[in-house]
PDB file of N, CA, C and O and ligand atoms in Angstrom:
ATOM      1  N   MET M   1      -7.466   8.009 -22.340  1.00  0.00           N
ATOM      2  CA  MET M   1      -7.781   8.686 -21.384  1.00  0.00           C
ATOM      3  C   MET M   1      -7.201   8.915 -20.244  1.00  0.00           C
ATOM      4  O   MET M   1      -6.218   7.709 -19.838  1.00  0.00           O
ATOM      5  N   ASP M   2      -6.476  10.457 -19.776  1.00  0.00           N
ATOM      6  CA  ASP M   2      -5.512  10.129 -18.797  1.00  0.00           C
ATOM      7  C   ASP M   2      -5.876   9.774 -17.665  1.00  0.00           C
ATOM      8  O   ASP M   2      -6.716  10.618 -17.198  1.00  0.00           O
ATOM      9  N   ILE M   3      -5.314   9.164 -16.822  1.00  0.00           N
ATOM     10  CA  ILE M   3      -5.934   8.960 -15.525  1.00  0.00           C
ATOM     11  C   ILE M   3      -5.030   9.466 -14.512  1.00  0.00           C
ATOM     12  O   ILE M   3      -3.860   9.062 -13.808  1.00  0.00           O
ATOM     13  N   ARG M   4      -5.647  10.834 -14.052  1.00  0.00           N
ATOM     14  CA  ARG M   4      -4.927  11.798 -13.336  1.00  0.00           C
ATOM     15  C   ARG M   4      -5.064  11.034 -11.739  1.00  0.00           C
ATOM     16  O   ARG M   4      -4.214  11.094 -10.935  1.00  0.00           O
ATOM     17  N   LEU M   5      -6.129  10.240 -11.707  1.00  0.00           N
ATOM     18  CA  LEU M   5      -6.458   9.726 -10.060  1.00  0.00           C
ATOM     19  C   LEU M   5      -5.134   8.862  -9.936  1.00  0.00           C
ATOM     20  O   LEU M   5      -5.042   9.056  -8.579  1.00  0.00           O
ATOM     21  N   LEU M   6      -4.588   8.275 -10.368  1.00  0.00           N
ATOM     22  CA  LEU M   6      -3.274   7.287 -10.046  1.00  0.00           C
ATOM     23  C   LEU M   6      -2.315   8.480  -9.556  1.00  0.00           C
ATOM     24  O   LEU M   6      -1.447   8.190  -8.974  1.00  0.00           O
ATOM     25  N   ASP M   7      -2.285   9.392  -9.543  1.00  0.00           N
ATOM     26  CA  ASP M   7      -1.602  10.311  -9.232  1.00  0.00           C
ATOM     27  C   ASP M   7      -1.537  10.799  -7.673  1.00  0.00           C
ATOM     28  O   ASP M   7      -0.471  10.817  -6.786  1.00  0.00           O
ATOM     29  N   ILE M   8      -2.746  10.291  -7.168  1.00  0.00           N
ATOM     30  CA  ILE M   8      -3.196  10.741  -5.448  1.00  0.00           C
ATOM     31  C   ILE M   8      -3.309   9.475  -5.247  1.00  0.00           C
ATOM     32  O   ILE M   8      -3.619   9.191  -4.120  1.00  0.00           O
ATOM     33  N   LEU M   9      -3.486   8.275  -5.889  1.00  0.00           N
ATOM     34  CA  LEU M   9      -3.938   7.024  -5.061  1.00  0.00           C
ATOM     35  C   LEU M   9      -2.849   6.224  -4.535  1.00  0.00           C
ATOM     36  O   LEU M   9      -1.428   6.681  -5.030  1.00  0.00           O
ATOM     37  N   VAL M  10      -3.179   6.054  -3.093  1.00  0.00           N
ATOM     38  CA  VAL M  10      -2.090   5.371  -2.447  1.00  0.00           C
ATOM     39  C   VAL M  10      -2.228   3.945  -1.983  1.00  0.00           C
ATOM     40  O   VAL M  10      -3.729   3.628  -2.035  1.00  0.00           O
ATOM     41  N   CYS M  11      -1.521   3.411  -1.616  1.00  0.00           N
ATOM     42  CA  CYS M  11      -1.905   2.088  -0.947  1.00  0.00           C
ATOM     43  C   CYS M  11      -2.671   2.196   0.425  1.00  0.00           C
ATOM     44  O   CYS M  11      -2.192   2.988   1.327  1.00  0.00           O
ATOM     45  N   PRO M  12      -3.859   1.126   0.413  1.00  0.00           N
ATOM     46  CA  PRO M  12      -4.492   1.351   1.708  1.00  0.00           C
ATOM     47  C   PRO M  12      -4.150   0.545   3.066  1.00  0.00           C
ATOM     48  O   PRO M  12      -4.501   0.895   4.004  1.00  0.00           O
ATOM     49  N   LEU M  13      -3.071   0.131   2.840  1.00  0.00           N
ATOM     50  CA  LEU M  13      -2.140  -0.815   3.455  1.00  0.00           C
ATOM     51  C   LEU M  13      -1.364   0.164   4.526  1.00  0.00           C
ATOM     52  O   LEU M  13      -0.867   0.649   5.759  1.00  0.00           O
ATOM     53  N   CYS M  14      -0.210   0.625   3.359  1.00  0.00           N
ATOM     54  CA  CYS M  14       0.930   1.698   3.573  1.00  0.00           C
ATOM     55  C   CYS M  14       0.668   2.962   3.347  1.00  0.00           C
ATOM     56  O   CYS M  14       1.623   3.897   4.158  1.00  0.00           O
ATOM     57  N   LYS M  15       0.002   3.310   2.509  1.00  0.00           N
ATOM     58  CA  LYS M  15      -0.056   4.627   2.258  1.00  0.00           C
ATOM     59  C   LYS M  15       1.266   5.021   1.521  1.00  0.00           C
ATOM     60  O   LYS M  15       1.079   6.384   0.696  1.00  0.00           O
ATOM     61  N   GLY M  16       1.532   3.931   0.747  1.00  0.00           N
ATOM     62  CA  GLY M  16       2.761   4.425  -0.258  1.00  0.00           C
ATOM     63  C   GLY M  16       2.202   4.692  -1.455  1.00  0.00           C
ATOM     64  O   GLY M  16       1.168   4.298  -1.912  1.00  0.00           O
ATOM     65  N   GLN M  17       3.314   4.744  -2.440  1.00  0.00           N
ATOM     66  CA  GLN M  17       2.813   5.510  -3.679  1.00  0.00           C
ATOM     67  C   GLN M  17       2.913   4.175  -4.714  1.00  0.00           C
ATOM     68  O   GLN M  17       3.215   2.958  -4.067  1.00  0.00           O
ATOM     69  N   LEU M  18       1.821   4.165  -5.659  1.00  0.00           N
ATOM     70  CA  LEU M  18       1.502   2.430  -6.522  1.00  0.00           C
ATOM     71  C   LEU M  18       2.344   2.669  -7.517  1.00  0.00           C
ATOM     72  O   LEU M  18       2.409   3.851  -8.362  1.00  0.00           O
ATOM     73  N   ARG M  19       2.597   1.490  -7.931  1.00  0.00           N
ATOM     74  CA  ARG M  19       2.976   1.751  -9.066  1.00  0.00           C
ATOM     75  C   ARG M  19       2.358   1.096 -10.573  1.00  0.00           C
ATOM     76  O   ARG M  19       1.641  -0.099 -10.280  1.00  0.00           O
ATOM     77  N   HIS M  20       1.735   1.868 -11.332  1.00  0.00           N
ATOM     78  CA  HIS M  20       0.860   1.442 -12.336  1.00  0.00           C
ATOM     79  C   HIS M  20       1.215   0.545 -13.392  1.00  0.00           C
ATOM     80  O   HIS M  20       2.412   0.763 -14.180  1.00  0.00           O
ATOM     81  N   ASP M  21       1.161  -0.821 -13.603  1.00  0.00           N
ATOM     82  CA  ASP M  21       0.957  -1.645 -14.333  1.00  0.00           C
ATOM     83  C   ASP M  21       0.288  -1.684 -15.550  1.00  0.00           C
ATOM     84  O   ASP M  21      -1.087  -2.510 -15.488  1.00  0.00           O
ATOM     85  N   ARG M  22       0.277  -1.054 -16.553  1.00  0.00           N
ATOM     86  CA  ARG M  22      -0.581  -0.826 -17.558  1.00  0.00           C
ATOM     87  C   ARG M  22      -0.802  -1.855 -18.522  1.00  0.00           C
ATOM     88  O   ARG M  22      -2.141  -2.368 -18.867  1.00  0.00           O
ATOM     89  N   ALA M  23       0.317  -2.701 -18.572  1.00  0.00           N
ATOM     90  CA  ALA M  23       0.139  -3.967 -19.326  1.00  0.00           C
ATOM     91  C   ALA M  23      -0.825  -5.051 -18.487  1.00  0.00           C
ATOM     92  O   ALA M  23      -1.705  -5.683 -19.023  1.00  0.00           O
ATOM     93  N   ALA M  24      -0.582  -5.184 -17.239  1.00  0.00           N
ATOM     94  CA  ALA M  24      -1.064  -6.081 -16.476  1.00  0.00           C
ATOM     95  C   ALA M  24      -2.649  -5.299 -15.947  1.00  0.00           C
ATOM     96  O   ALA M  24      -3.354  -6.266 -15.179  1.00  0.00           O
ATOM     97  N   HIS M  25      -2.537  -4.135 -16.126  1.00  0.00           N
ATOM     98  CA  HIS M  25      -4.100  -3.851 -15.349  1.00  0.00           C
ATOM     99  C   HIS M  25      -3.904  -3.959 -13.989  1.00  0.00           C
ATOM    100  O   HIS M  25      -5.052  -4.140 -13.415  1.00  0.00           O
ATOM    101  N   LEU M  26      -2.883  -3.131 -13.186  1.00  0.00           N
ATOM    102  CA  LEU M  26      -3.216  -3.099 -12.026  1.00  0.00           C
ATOM    103  C   LEU M  26      -2.267  -2.336 -11.639  1.00  0.00           C
ATOM    104  O   LEU M  26      -1.694  -1.504 -12.063  1.00  0.00           O
ATOM    105  N   LEU M  27      -2.536  -2.170 -10.177  1.00  0.00           N
ATOM    106  CA  LEU M  27      -1.472  -1.104  -9.642  1.00  0.00           C
ATOM    107  C   LEU M  27      -0.995  -1.477  -8.649  1.00  0.00           C
ATOM    108  O   LEU M  27      -1.577  -2.593  -7.239  1.00  0.00           O
ATOM    109  N   GLY M  28       0.663  -1.929  -8.334  1.00  0.00           N
ATOM    110  CA  GLY M  28       1.358  -2.379  -7.388  1.00  0.00           C
ATOM    111  C   GLY M  28       2.088  -1.830  -6.077  1.00  0.00           C
ATOM    112  O   GLY M  28       2.338  -0.517  -6.286  1.00  0.00           O
ATOM    113  N   CYS M  29       2.066  -2.238  -5.132  1.00  0.00           N
ATOM    114  CA  CYS M  29       2.473  -1.653  -3.761  1.00  0.00           C
ATOM    115  C   CYS M  29       4.048  -2.662  -3.494  1.00  0.00           C
ATOM    116  O   CYS M  29       3.740  -3.611  -3.307  1.00  0.00           O
ATOM    117  N   ARG M  30       5.022  -1.771  -3.828  1.00  0.00           N
ATOM    118  CA  ARG M  30       6.169  -2.470  -3.622  1.00  0.00           C
ATOM    119  C   ARG M  30       6.346  -2.841  -2.167  1.00  0.00           C
ATOM    120  O   ARG M  30       6.871  -4.190  -1.776  1.00  0.00           O
ATOM    121  N   THR M  31       5.912  -2.054  -1.274  1.00  0.00           N
ATOM    122  CA  THR M  31       5.997  -2.178   0.383  1.00  0.00           C
ATOM    123  C   THR M  31       5.559  -3.718   0.826  1.00  0.00           C
ATOM    124  O   THR M  31       6.070  -4.324   1.354  1.00  0.00           O
ATOM    125  N   ASP M  32       4.395  -3.554   0.215  1.00  0.00           N
ATOM    126  CA  ASP M  32       3.312  -5.252   0.657  1.00  0.00           C
ATOM    127  C   ASP M  32       3.846  -5.958  -0.396  1.00  0.00           C
ATOM    128  O   ASP M  32       2.940  -7.088   0.131  1.00  0.00           O
ATOM    129  N   ARG M  33       4.034  -5.953  -1.156  1.00  0.00           N
ATOM    130  CA  ARG M  33       4.283  -6.898  -2.288  1.00  0.00           C
ATOM    131  C   ARG M  33       2.794  -7.286  -3.027  1.00  0.00           C
ATOM    132  O   ARG M  33       2.339  -8.468  -3.206  1.00  0.00           O
ATOM    133  N   LEU M  34       1.936  -6.526  -3.139  1.00  0.00           N
ATOM    134  CA  LEU M  34       0.543  -6.469  -3.578  1.00  0.00           C
ATOM    135  C   LEU M  34       0.465  -5.526  -4.971  1.00  0.00           C
ATOM    136  O   LEU M  34       0.799  -4.744  -4.777  1.00  0.00           O
ATOM    137  N   SER M  35      -0.409  -6.230  -5.298  1.00  0.00           N
ATOM    138  CA  SER M  35      -1.570  -5.580  -6.586  1.00  0.00           C
ATOM    139  C   SER M  35      -3.000  -5.466  -6.053  1.00  0.00           C
ATOM    140  O   SER M  35      -3.279  -6.197  -5.701  1.00  0.00           O
ATOM    141  N   PHE M  36      -3.029  -4.124  -6.496  1.00  0.00           N
ATOM    142  CA  PHE M  36      -4.596  -4.022  -6.692  1.00  0.00           C
ATOM    143  C   PHE M  36      -5.034  -4.024  -8.156  1.00  0.00           C
ATOM    144  O   PHE M  36      -4.589  -3.484  -9.299  1.00  0.00           O
ATOM    145  N   PRO M  37      -6.409  -4.807  -8.592  1.00  0.00           N
ATOM    146  CA  PRO M  37      -6.818  -5.040 -10.100  1.00  0.00           C
ATOM    147  C   PRO M  37      -7.585  -3.701 -10.399  1.00  0.00           C
ATOM    148  O   PRO M  37      -8.132  -2.661  -9.366  1.00  0.00           O
ATOM    149  N   ILE M  38      -7.445  -3.005 -11.536  1.00  0.00           N
ATOM    150  CA  ILE M  38      -7.985  -1.837 -12.241  1.00  0.00           C
ATOM    151  C   ILE M  38      -8.849  -2.635 -13.353  1.00  0.00           C
ATOM    152  O   ILE M  38      -8.674  -3.751 -14.240  1.00  0.00           O
ATOM    153  N   ARG M  39     -10.342  -2.605 -12.839  1.00  0.00           N
ATOM    154  CA  ARG M  39     -11.274  -3.232 -13.839  1.00  0.00           C
ATOM    155  C   ARG M  39     -12.256  -1.770 -14.360  1.00  0.00           C
ATOM    156  O   ARG M  39     -13.051  -1.034 -13.625  1.00  0.00           O
ATOM    157  N   ASP M  40     -12.421  -1.936 -15.804  1.00  0.00           N
ATOM    158  CA  ASP M  40     -13.010  -0.840 -16.337  1.00  0.00           C
ATOM    159  C   ASP M  40     -12.512   0.518 -16.167  1.00  0.00           C
ATOM    160  O   ASP M  40     -13.206   1.163 -15.887  1.00  0.00           O
ATOM    161  N   GLY M  41     -11.158   0.492 -15.665  1.00  0.00           N
ATOM    162  CA  GLY M  41     -10.693   1.793 -15.717  1.00  0.00           C
ATOM    163  C   GLY M  41     -10.397   2.130 -14.298  1.00  0.00           C
ATOM    164  O   GLY M  41     -10.529   3.272 -13.947  1.00  0.00           O
ATOM    165  N   ILE M  42     -11.612   1.630 -13.247  1.00  0.00           N
ATOM    166  CA  ILE M  42     -11.367   2.129 -12.170  1.00  0.00           C
ATOM    167  C   ILE M  42     -10.392   0.853 -11.204  1.00  0.00           C
ATOM    168  O   ILE M  42     -10.667  -0.192 -11.122  1.00  0.00           O
ATOM    169  N   PRO M  43      -9.611   1.776 -10.433  1.00  0.00           N
ATOM    170  CA  PRO M  43      -8.886   0.845  -9.147  1.00  0.00           C
ATOM    171  C   PRO M  43      -9.708   0.131  -8.313  1.00  0.00           C
ATOM    172  O   PRO M  43     -10.180   0.844  -7.769  1.00  0.00           O
ATOM    173  N   VAL M  44      -9.275  -0.641  -7.975  1.00  0.00           N
ATOM    174  CA  VAL M  44     -10.367  -1.532  -6.591  1.00  0.00           C
ATOM    175  C   VAL M  44      -9.041  -1.618  -5.521  1.00  0.00           C
ATOM    176  O   VAL M  44      -8.152  -2.390  -5.480  1.00  0.00           O
ATOM    177  N   MET M  45      -9.299  -0.499  -5.041  1.00  0.00           N
ATOM    178  CA  MET M  45      -8.359  -0.586  -3.965  1.00  0.00           C
ATOM    179  C   MET M  45      -8.796  -1.338  -2.194  1.00  0.00           C
ATOM    180  O   MET M  45      -9.043  -0.746  -1.612  1.00  0.00           O
ATOM    181  N   LEU M  46      -9.214  -2.514  -2.589  1.00  0.00           N
ATOM    182  CA  LEU M  46      -9.660  -3.446  -1.393  1.00  0.00           C
ATOM    183  C   LEU M  46      -8.574  -4.308  -1.215  1.00  0.00           C
ATOM    184  O   LEU M  46      -8.020  -4.930  -2.218  1.00  0.00           O
ATOM    185  N   GLU M  47      -8.540  -4.679   0.340  1.00  0.00           N
ATOM    186  CA  GLU M  47      -7.119  -5.608   0.427  1.00  0.00           C
ATOM    187  C   GLU M  47      -7.503  -6.811  -0.069  1.00  0.00           C
ATOM    188  O   GLU M  47      -6.606  -7.880   0.040  1.00  0.00           O
ATOM    189  N   SER M  48      -9.067  -7.121   0.137  1.00  0.00           N
ATOM    190  CA  SER M  48      -9.159  -8.348   0.004  1.00  0.00           C
ATOM    191  C   SER M  48      -9.547  -8.813  -1.609  1.00  0.00           C
ATOM    192  O   SER M  48      -9.376 -10.118  -1.809  1.00  0.00           O
ATOM    193  N   GLU M  49      -9.288  -7.894  -2.358  1.00  0.00           N
ATOM    194  CA  GLU M  49      -8.748  -8.037  -3.915  1.00  0.00           C
ATOM    195  C   GLU M  49      -7.719  -8.532  -4.164  1.00  0.00           C
ATOM    196  O   GLU M  49      -7.400  -8.132  -5.228  1.00  0.00           O
ATOM    197  N   ALA M  50      -6.668  -7.725  -3.242  1.00  0.00           N
ATOM    198  CA  ALA M  50      -5.251  -7.643  -3.930  1.00  0.00           C
ATOM    199  C   ALA M  50      -4.651  -8.977  -3.910  1.00  0.00           C
ATOM    200  O   ALA M  50      -4.976 -10.145  -3.352  1.00  0.00           O
ATOM    201  N   GLN M  51      -3.371  -9.101  -4.648  1.00  0.00           N
ATOM    202  CA  GLN M  51      -2.926 -10.232  -5.518  1.00  0.00           C
ATOM    203  C   GLN M  51      -1.389 -10.033  -5.019  1.00  0.00           C
ATOM    204  O   GLN M  51      -0.818  -8.917  -4.780  1.00  0.00           O
ATOM    205  N   PRO M  52      -0.916 -11.282  -4.573  1.00  0.00           N
ATOM    206  CA  PRO M  52       0.538 -11.118  -4.479  1.00  0.00           C
ATOM    207  C   PRO M  52       1.278 -10.836  -5.385  1.00  0.00           C
ATOM    208  O   PRO M  52       0.661 -10.893  -6.676  1.00  0.00           O
ATOM    209  N   TRP M  53       2.108  -9.800  -5.412  1.00  0.00           N
ATOM    210  CA  TRP M  53       3.031  -9.276  -6.587  1.00  0.00           C
ATOM    211  C   TRP M  53       4.361  -9.091  -6.534  1.00  0.00           C
ATOM    212  O   TRP M  53       4.483  -8.485  -4.864  1.00  0.00           O
ATOM    213  N   GLN M  54       5.294  -8.426  -7.343  1.00  0.00           N
ATOM    214  CA  GLN M  54       6.792  -8.345  -7.202  1.00  0.00           C
ATOM    215  C   GLN M  54       6.724  -7.381  -8.472  1.00  0.00           C
ATOM    216  O   GLN M  54       6.810  -7.687  -9.703  1.00  0.00           O
ATOM    217  N   ASP M  55       7.565  -6.657  -8.024  1.00  0.00           N
ATOM    218  CA  ASP M  55       7.941  -5.083  -9.063  1.00  0.00           C
ATOM    219  C   ASP M  55       9.410  -5.796  -9.643  1.00  0.00           C
ATOM    220  O   ASP M  55      10.342  -5.967  -9.414  1.00  0.00           O
ATOM    221  N   GLU M  56       8.593  -6.197 -10.906  1.00  0.00           N
ATOM    222  CA  GLU M  56       9.743  -7.249 -11.858  1.00  0.00           C
ATOM    223  C   GLU M  56      10.782  -6.009 -12.639  1.00  0.00           C
ATOM    224  O   GLU M  56      11.786  -6.288 -13.485  1.00  0.00           O
ATOM    225  N   THR M  57      10.196  -4.709 -12.431  1.00  0.00           N
ATOM    226  CA  THR M  57      10.870  -3.938 -13.576  1.00  0.00           C
ATOM    227  C   THR M  57      11.450  -2.997 -12.561  1.00  0.00           C
ATOM    228  O   THR M  57      11.536  -1.989 -13.018  1.00  0.00           O
ATOM    229  N   GLU M  58      11.634  -3.331 -11.138  1.00  0.00           N
ATOM    230  CA  GLU M  58      12.521  -2.122 -10.067  1.00  0.00           C
ATOM    231  C   GLU M  58      13.937  -1.592 -10.795  1.00  0.00           C
ATOM    232  O   GLU M  58      14.292  -2.626 -11.169  1.00  0.00           O
ATOM    233  N   ALA M  59      13.950  -0.412 -10.904  1.00  0.00           N
ATOM    234  CA  ALA M  59      14.839  -0.226 -11.200  1.00  0.00           C
ATOM    235  C   ALA M  59      15.577   1.182 -10.407  1.00  0.00           C
ATOM    236  O   ALA M  59      14.533   1.915 -10.049  1.00  0.00           O
ATOM    237  N   PRO M  60      16.633   1.621 -10.020  1.00  0.00           N
ATOM    238  CA  PRO M  60      16.766   2.113  -9.342  1.00  0.00           C
ATOM    239  C   PRO M  60      16.485   3.818  -9.585  1.00  0.00           C
ATOM    240  O   PRO M  60      16.126   4.562  -8.779  1.00  0.00           O
ATOM    241  N   ALA M  61      16.564   4.147 -10.681  1.00  0.00           N
ATOM    242  CA  ALA M  61      16.523   5.351 -11.318  1.00  0.00           C
ATOM    243  C   ALA M  61      15.186   5.578 -12.403  1.00  0.00           C
ATOM    244  O   ALA M  61      15.164   6.745 -13.034  1.00  0.00           O
ATOM    245  N   ALA M  62      14.004   4.552 -12.098  1.00  0.00           N
ATOM    246  CA  ALA M  62      13.180   4.582 -12.956  1.00  0.00           C
ATOM    247  C   ALA M  62      11.940   5.741 -12.475  1.00  0.00           C
ATOM    248  O   ALA M  62      11.041   6.313 -13.688  1.00  0.00           O
ATOM    249  N   GLU M  63      11.976   6.307 -11.423  1.00  0.00           N
ATOM    250  CA  GLU M  63      10.738   7.099 -11.063  1.00  0.00           C
ATOM    251  C   GLU M  63      11.668   8.421 -10.244  1.00  0.00           C
ATOM    252  O   GLU M  63      12.614   8.557  -9.786  1.00  0.00           O
ATOM    253  N   THR M  64      10.939   9.417 -10.867  1.00  0.00           N
ATOM    254  CA  THR M  64      11.186  10.430 -10.239  1.00  0.00           C
ATOM    255  C   THR M  64      10.079  11.082  -9.080  1.00  0.00           C
ATOM    256  O   THR M  64       8.952  11.459  -9.664  1.00  0.00           O
ATOM    257  N   PRO M  65      10.522  10.968  -7.877  1.00  0.00           N
ATOM    258  CA  PRO M  65       9.478  11.481  -6.749  1.00  0.00           C
ATOM    259  C   PRO M  65       9.168  12.729  -7.555  1.00  0.00           C
ATOM    260  O   PRO M  65       9.934  13.928  -7.282  1.00  0.00           O
ATOM    261  N   HIS M  66       7.608  12.946  -6.786  1.00  0.00           N
ATOM    262  CA  HIS M  66       7.469  14.584  -6.848  1.00  0.00           C
ATOM    263  C   HIS M  66       6.712  14.920  -5.743  1.00  0.00           C
ATOM    264  O   HIS M  66       5.908  14.371  -5.419  1.00  0.00           O
ATOM    265  N   ALA M  67       6.783  16.554  -5.052  1.00  0.00           N
ATOM    266  CA  ALA M  67       6.086  16.616  -3.701  1.00  0.00           C
ATOM    267  C   ALA M  67       4.817  17.060  -4.535  1.00  0.00           C
ATOM    268  O   ALA M  67       3.892  16.585  -4.050  1.00  0.00           O
TER     269      ALA M  67
HETATM  270 ZN1   ZN T 101       1.473  -1.203   0.397  1.00  0.00          ZN
END
């Protein structure tokens, strides 16, 4: 299933764009170094559920920002 929701989901703390880690089933925020779990395909955007996270796949030209 195509999860288009991810395109509009932002970090509840900094309102920044989230990185979707499909393998780990989480959404990560680079700014806050936090990850939000995806349970049954539904992102849990709660600060209380967030875990420490670091983007290990961080690459300069990995993403193409779209307005
Ligand atoms: Zn954030």
